[in-house]
Each structure stands twice: as structure tokens, then as C-alpha cells.
């Protein structure tokens, strides 16, 4: 999914290799794991790659 906020673009990919039906195991932003599993959206013109692992 691609999400645009102002001039920023968020490329969001959800991966579910184990077939889970709920819950987030891990979340990464530009390849770095986010411990609290939350992404603060910025309208700063950046391009961000978000991966959500269920």
C-alpha cells in the first residue's frame, strides 16, 4: 500500500509468513525495527518504507 501525507510517501508492506490472524510481531521503518510498533507520520517530503510482520 502507498500512503501519501502532504509531500511524504509511506510504502507499507504487511507480511504474514505464519498465517496469524491478529497481532503485530515486529515493525520496521526504513529497515530499522521500531520497538513500540508505532510510526509517527511526518509530512516532511520523505519517502518511508514500513514493513509490518504479523
PDB file of N, CA and C in Angstrom:
ATOM      1  N   UNK A   1       0.848  -1.155   0.000  1.00  0.00           N
ATOM      2  CA  UNK A   1       0.000   0.000   0.000  1.00  0.00           C
ATOM      3  C   UNK A   1       0.901   1.228   0.000  1.00  0.00           C
ATOM      4  N   UNK A   2       0.483   2.246  -0.696  1.00  0.00           N
ATOM      5  CA  UNK A   2       1.210   3.508  -0.684  1.00  0.00           C
ATOM      6  C   UNK A   2       0.302   4.560  -0.051  1.00  0.00           C
ATOM      7  N   UNK A   3       0.839   5.262   0.950  1.00  0.00           N
ATOM      8  CA  UNK A   3       0.084   6.299   1.649  1.00  0.00           C
ATOM      9  C   UNK A   3       0.839   7.614   1.508  1.00  0.00           C
ATOM     10  N   UNK A   4       0.121   8.659   1.150  1.00  0.00           N
ATOM     11  CA  UNK A   4       0.743   9.971   0.991  1.00  0.00           C
ATOM     12  C   UNK A   4       0.220  10.904   2.080  1.00  0.00           C
ATOM     13  N   UNK A   5       1.138  11.591   2.750  1.00  0.00           N
ATOM     14  CA  UNK A   5       0.793  12.602   3.747  1.00  0.00           C
ATOM     15  C   UNK A   5       1.538  13.868   3.361  1.00  0.00           C
ATOM     16  N   UNK A   6       0.817  14.850   2.875  1.00  0.00           N
ATOM     17  CA  UNK A   6       1.491  16.048   2.361  1.00  0.00           C
ATOM     18  C   UNK A   6       2.400  15.646   1.220  1.00  0.00           C
ATOM     19  N   UNK A   7       3.684  15.923   1.354  1.00  0.00           N
ATOM     20  CA  UNK A   7       4.643  15.548   0.319  1.00  0.00           C
ATOM     21  C   UNK A   7       5.410  14.271   0.670  1.00  0.00           C
ATOM     22  N   UNK A   8       5.078  13.647   1.790  1.00  0.00           N
ATOM     23  CA  UNK A   8       5.732  12.396   2.193  1.00  0.00           C
ATOM     24  C   UNK A   8       5.006  11.203   1.593  1.00  0.00           C
ATOM     25  N   UNK A   9       5.763  10.145   1.323  1.00  0.00           N
ATOM     26  CA  UNK A   9       5.196   8.900   0.814  1.00  0.00           C
ATOM     27  C   UNK A   9       5.603   7.769   1.756  1.00  0.00           C
ATOM     28  N   UNK A  10       4.614   6.987   2.159  1.00  0.00           N
ATOM     29  CA  UNK A  10       4.834   5.819   3.001  1.00  0.00           C
ATOM     30  C   UNK A  10       4.487   4.575   2.194  1.00  0.00           C
ATOM     31  N   UNK A  11       5.478   3.740   1.940  1.00  0.00           N
ATOM     32  CA  UNK A  11       5.280   2.458   1.269  1.00  0.00           C
ATOM     33  C   UNK A  11       5.124   1.417   2.368  1.00  0.00           C
ATOM     34  N   UNK A  12       3.930   0.865   2.507  1.00  0.00           N
ATOM     35  CA  UNK A  12       3.616  -0.026   3.618  1.00  0.00           C
ATOM     36  C   UNK A  12       3.397  -1.445   3.093  1.00  0.00           C
ATOM     37  N   UNK A  13       4.119  -2.382   3.688  1.00  0.00           N
ATOM     38  CA  UNK A  13       4.006  -3.786   3.307  1.00  0.00           C
ATOM     39  C   UNK A  13       3.672  -4.592   4.564  1.00  0.00           C
ATOM     40  N   UNK A  14       2.648  -5.433   4.468  1.00  0.00           N
ATOM     41  CA  UNK A  14       2.273  -6.313   5.572  1.00  0.00           C
ATOM     42  C   UNK A  14       2.685  -7.726   5.203  1.00  0.00           C
ATOM     43  N   UNK A  15       3.476  -8.352   6.066  1.00  0.00           N
ATOM     44  CA  UNK A  15       3.962  -9.713   5.855  1.00  0.00           C
ATOM     45  C   UNK A  15       3.391 -10.625   6.937  1.00  0.00           C
ATOM     46  N   UNK A  16       2.904 -11.770   6.514  1.00  0.00           N
ATOM     47  CA  UNK A  16       2.300 -12.707   7.457  1.00  0.00           C
ATOM     48  C   UNK A  16       2.749 -14.124   7.119  1.00  0.00           C
ATOM     49  N   UNK A  17       4.040 -14.432   7.316  1.00  0.00           N
ATOM     50  CA  UNK A  17       4.562 -15.730   6.900  1.00  0.00           C
ATOM     51  C   UNK A  17       4.003 -16.913   7.692  1.00  0.00           C
ATOM     52  N   UNK A  18       3.506 -16.671   8.901  1.00  0.00           N
ATOM     53  CA  UNK A  18       3.000 -17.767   9.733  1.00  0.00           C
ATOM     54  C   UNK A  18       1.480 -17.854   9.738  1.00  0.00           C
ATOM     55  N   UNK A  19       0.805 -17.040   8.940  1.00  0.00           N
ATOM     56  CA  UNK A  19      -0.646 -17.101   8.836  1.00  0.00           C
ATOM     57  C   UNK A  19      -1.386 -16.659  10.087  1.00  0.00           C
ATOM     58  N   UNK A  20      -0.832 -15.712  10.831  1.00  0.00           N
ATOM     59  CA  UNK A  20      -1.501 -15.211  12.034  1.00  0.00           C
ATOM     60  C   UNK A  20      -2.758 -14.446  11.654  1.00  0.00           C
ATOM     61  N   UNK A  21      -3.745 -14.446  12.550  1.00  0.00           N
ATOM     62  CA  UNK A  21      -4.982 -13.720  12.288  1.00  0.00           C
ATOM     63  C   UNK A  21      -5.045 -12.390  13.036  1.00  0.00           C
ATOM     64  N   UNK A  22      -4.142 -12.155  13.986  1.00  0.00           N
ATOM     65  CA  UNK A  22      -4.115 -10.876  14.695  1.00  0.00           C
ATOM     66  C   UNK A  22      -2.752 -10.670  15.346  1.00  0.00           C
ATOM     67  N   UNK A  23      -2.472  -9.424  15.674  1.00  0.00           N
ATOM     68  CA  UNK A  23      -1.241  -9.094  16.394  1.00  0.00           C
ATOM     69  C   UNK A  23      -0.081  -8.767  15.479  1.00  0.00           C
ATOM     70  N   UNK A  24       0.743  -7.831  15.915  1.00  0.00           N
ATOM     71  CA  UNK A  24       1.941  -7.429  15.180  1.00  0.00           C
ATOM     72  C   UNK A  24       3.154  -7.927  15.950  1.00  0.00           C
ATOM     73  N   UNK A  25       3.976  -8.732  15.290  1.00  0.00           N
ATOM     74  CA  UNK A  25       5.200  -9.251  15.903  1.00  0.00           C
ATOM     75  C   UNK A  25       6.322  -8.212  15.866  1.00  0.00           C
ATOM     76  N   UNK A  26       6.439  -7.545  14.720  1.00  0.00           N
ATOM     77  CA  UNK A  26       7.577  -6.650  14.503  1.00  0.00           C
ATOM     78  C   UNK A  26       7.193  -5.598  13.480  1.00  0.00           C
ATOM     79  N   UNK A  27       7.775  -4.423  13.611  1.00  0.00           N
ATOM     80  CA  UNK A  27       7.526  -3.329  12.670  1.00  0.00           C
ATOM     81  C   UNK A  27       8.857  -2.665  12.367  1.00  0.00           C
ATOM     82  N   UNK A  28       9.128  -2.429  11.087  1.00  0.00           N
ATOM     83  CA  UNK A  28      10.362  -1.748  10.721  1.00  0.00           C
ATOM     84  C   UNK A  28      10.043  -0.494   9.912  1.00  0.00           C
ATOM     85  N   UNK A  29      10.892   0.503  10.065  1.00  0.00           N
ATOM     86  CA  UNK A  29      10.808   1.750   9.315  1.00  0.00           C
ATOM     87  C   UNK A  29      12.169   1.963   8.665  1.00  0.00           C
ATOM     88  N   UNK A  30      12.193   1.932   7.350  1.00  0.00           N
ATOM     89  CA  UNK A  30      13.443   2.048   6.584  1.00  0.00           C
ATOM     90  C   UNK A  30      14.494   1.045   7.056  1.00  0.00           C
ATOM     91  N   UNK A  31      14.040  -0.170   7.358  1.00  0.00           N
ATOM     92  CA  UNK A  31      14.941  -1.253   7.750  1.00  0.00           C
ATOM     93  C   UNK A  31      15.297  -1.300   9.224  1.00  0.00           C
ATOM     94  N   UNK A  32      14.867  -0.325  10.013  1.00  0.00           N
ATOM     95  CA  UNK A  32      15.166  -0.293  11.445  1.00  0.00           C
ATOM     96  C   UNK A  32      13.933  -0.698  12.244  1.00  0.00           C
ATOM     97  N   UNK A  33      14.116  -1.638  13.152  1.00  0.00           N
ATOM     98  CA  UNK A  33      12.989  -2.094  13.959  1.00  0.00           C
ATOM     99  C   UNK A  33      12.521  -1.000  14.912  1.00  0.00           C
ATOM    100  N   UNK A  34      11.207  -0.840  15.002  1.00  0.00           N
ATOM    101  CA  UNK A  34      10.590   0.127  15.901  1.00  0.00           C
ATOM    102  C   UNK A  34      10.043  -0.649  17.096  1.00  0.00           C
ATOM    103  N   UNK A  35      10.640  -0.437  18.256  1.00  0.00           N
ATOM    104  CA  UNK A  35      10.309  -1.219  19.448  1.00  0.00           C
ATOM    105  C   UNK A  35       8.852  -1.063  19.888  1.00  0.00           C
ATOM    106  N   UNK A  36       8.320   0.154  19.863  1.00  0.00           N
ATOM    107  CA  UNK A  36       6.950   0.363  20.348  1.00  0.00           C
ATOM    108  C   UNK A  36       5.896   0.083  19.269  1.00  0.00           C
ATOM    109  N   UNK A  37       6.353  -0.347  18.086  1.00  0.00           N
ATOM    110  CA  UNK A  37       5.471  -0.744  16.977  1.00  0.00           C
ATOM    111  C   UNK A  37       4.525   0.367  16.549  1.00  0.00           C
ATOM    112  N   UNK A  38       5.002   1.611  16.596  1.00  0.00           N
ATOM    113  CA  UNK A  38       4.227   2.766  16.146  1.00  0.00           C
ATOM    114  C   UNK A  38       5.095   3.619  15.230  1.00  0.00           C
ATOM    115  N   UNK A  39       4.487   4.143  14.184  1.00  0.00           N
ATOM    116  CA  UNK A  39       5.193   5.036  13.260  1.00  0.00           C
ATOM    117  C   UNK A  39       4.560   6.412  13.368  1.00  0.00           C
ATOM    118  N   UNK A  40       5.359   7.398  13.706  1.00  0.00           N
ATOM    119  CA  UNK A  40       4.878   8.774  13.742  1.00  0.00           C
ATOM    120  C   UNK A  40       4.955   9.322  12.319  1.00  0.00           C
ATOM    121  N   UNK A  41       3.812   9.708  11.778  1.00  0.00           N
ATOM    122  CA  UNK A  41       3.770  10.196  10.407  1.00  0.00           C
ATOM    123  C   UNK A  41       4.286  11.625  10.331  1.00  0.00           C
ATOM    124  N   UNK A  42       5.144  11.869   9.359  1.00  0.00           N
ATOM    125  CA  UNK A  42       5.742  13.181   9.144  1.00  0.00           C
ATOM    126  C   UNK A  42       5.398  13.650   7.739  1.00  0.00           C
ATOM    127  N   UNK A  43       5.044  14.901   7.584  1.00  0.00           N
ATOM    128  CA  UNK A  43       4.778  15.490   6.269  1.00  0.00           C
ATOM    129  C   UNK A  43       5.979  16.326   5.858  1.00  0.00           C
ATOM    130  N   UNK A  44       7.131  15.675   5.774  1.00  0.00           N
ATOM    131  CA  UNK A  44       8.383  16.391   5.526  1.00  0.00           C
ATOM    132  C   UNK A  44       8.989  16.118   4.155  1.00  0.00           C
ATOM    133  N   UNK A  45       8.230  15.469   3.283  1.00  0.00           N
ATOM    134  CA  UNK A  45       8.720  15.195   1.937  1.00  0.00           C
ATOM    135  C   UNK A  45       9.559  13.942   1.819  1.00  0.00           C
ATOM    136  N   UNK A  46       9.658  13.175   2.900  1.00  0.00           N
ATOM    137  CA  UNK A  46      10.458  11.952   2.878  1.00  0.00           C
ATOM    138  C   UNK A  46       9.741  10.792   2.228  1.00  0.00           C
ATOM    139  N   UNK A  47      10.514   9.768   1.897  1.00  0.00           N
ATOM    140  CA  UNK A  47       9.966   8.513   1.406  1.00  0.00           C
ATOM    141  C   UNK A  47      10.324   7.467   2.450  1.00  0.00           C
ATOM    142  N   UNK A  48       9.309   6.776   2.955  1.00  0.00           N
ATOM    143  CA  UNK A  48       9.482   5.845   4.067  1.00  0.00           C
ATOM    144  C   UNK A  48       8.991   4.457   3.669  1.00  0.00           C
ATOM    145  N   UNK A  49       9.768   3.447   4.020  1.00  0.00           N
ATOM    146  CA  UNK A  49       9.386   2.062   3.800  1.00  0.00           C
ATOM    147  C   UNK A  49       9.035   1.442   5.153  1.00  0.00           C
ATOM    148  N   UNK A  50       7.787   1.018   5.276  1.00  0.00           N
ATOM    149  CA  UNK A  50       7.286   0.432   6.511  1.00  0.00           C
ATOM    150  C   UNK A  50       6.962  -1.029   6.239  1.00  0.00           C
ATOM    151  N   UNK A  51       7.470  -1.926   7.093  1.00  0.00           N
ATOM    152  CA  UNK A  51       7.132  -3.345   6.992  1.00  0.00           C
ATOM    153  C   UNK A  51       6.524  -3.776   8.318  1.00  0.00           C
ATOM    154  N   UNK A  52       5.351  -4.388   8.218  1.00  0.00           N
ATOM    155  CA  UNK A  52       4.624  -4.879   9.394  1.00  0.00           C
ATOM    156  C   UNK A  52       4.644  -6.398   9.323  1.00  0.00           C
ATOM    157  N   UNK A  53       5.215  -7.040  10.325  1.00  0.00           N
ATOM    158  CA  UNK A  53       5.288  -8.500  10.390  1.00  0.00           C
ATOM    159  C   UNK A  53       4.276  -9.000  11.409  1.00  0.00           C
ATOM    160  N   UNK A  54       3.365  -9.825  10.928  1.00  0.00           N
ATOM    161  CA  UNK A  54       2.344 -10.385  11.821  1.00  0.00           C
ATOM    162  C   UNK A  54       2.795 -11.749  12.312  1.00  0.00           C
TER     163      UNK A  54
END
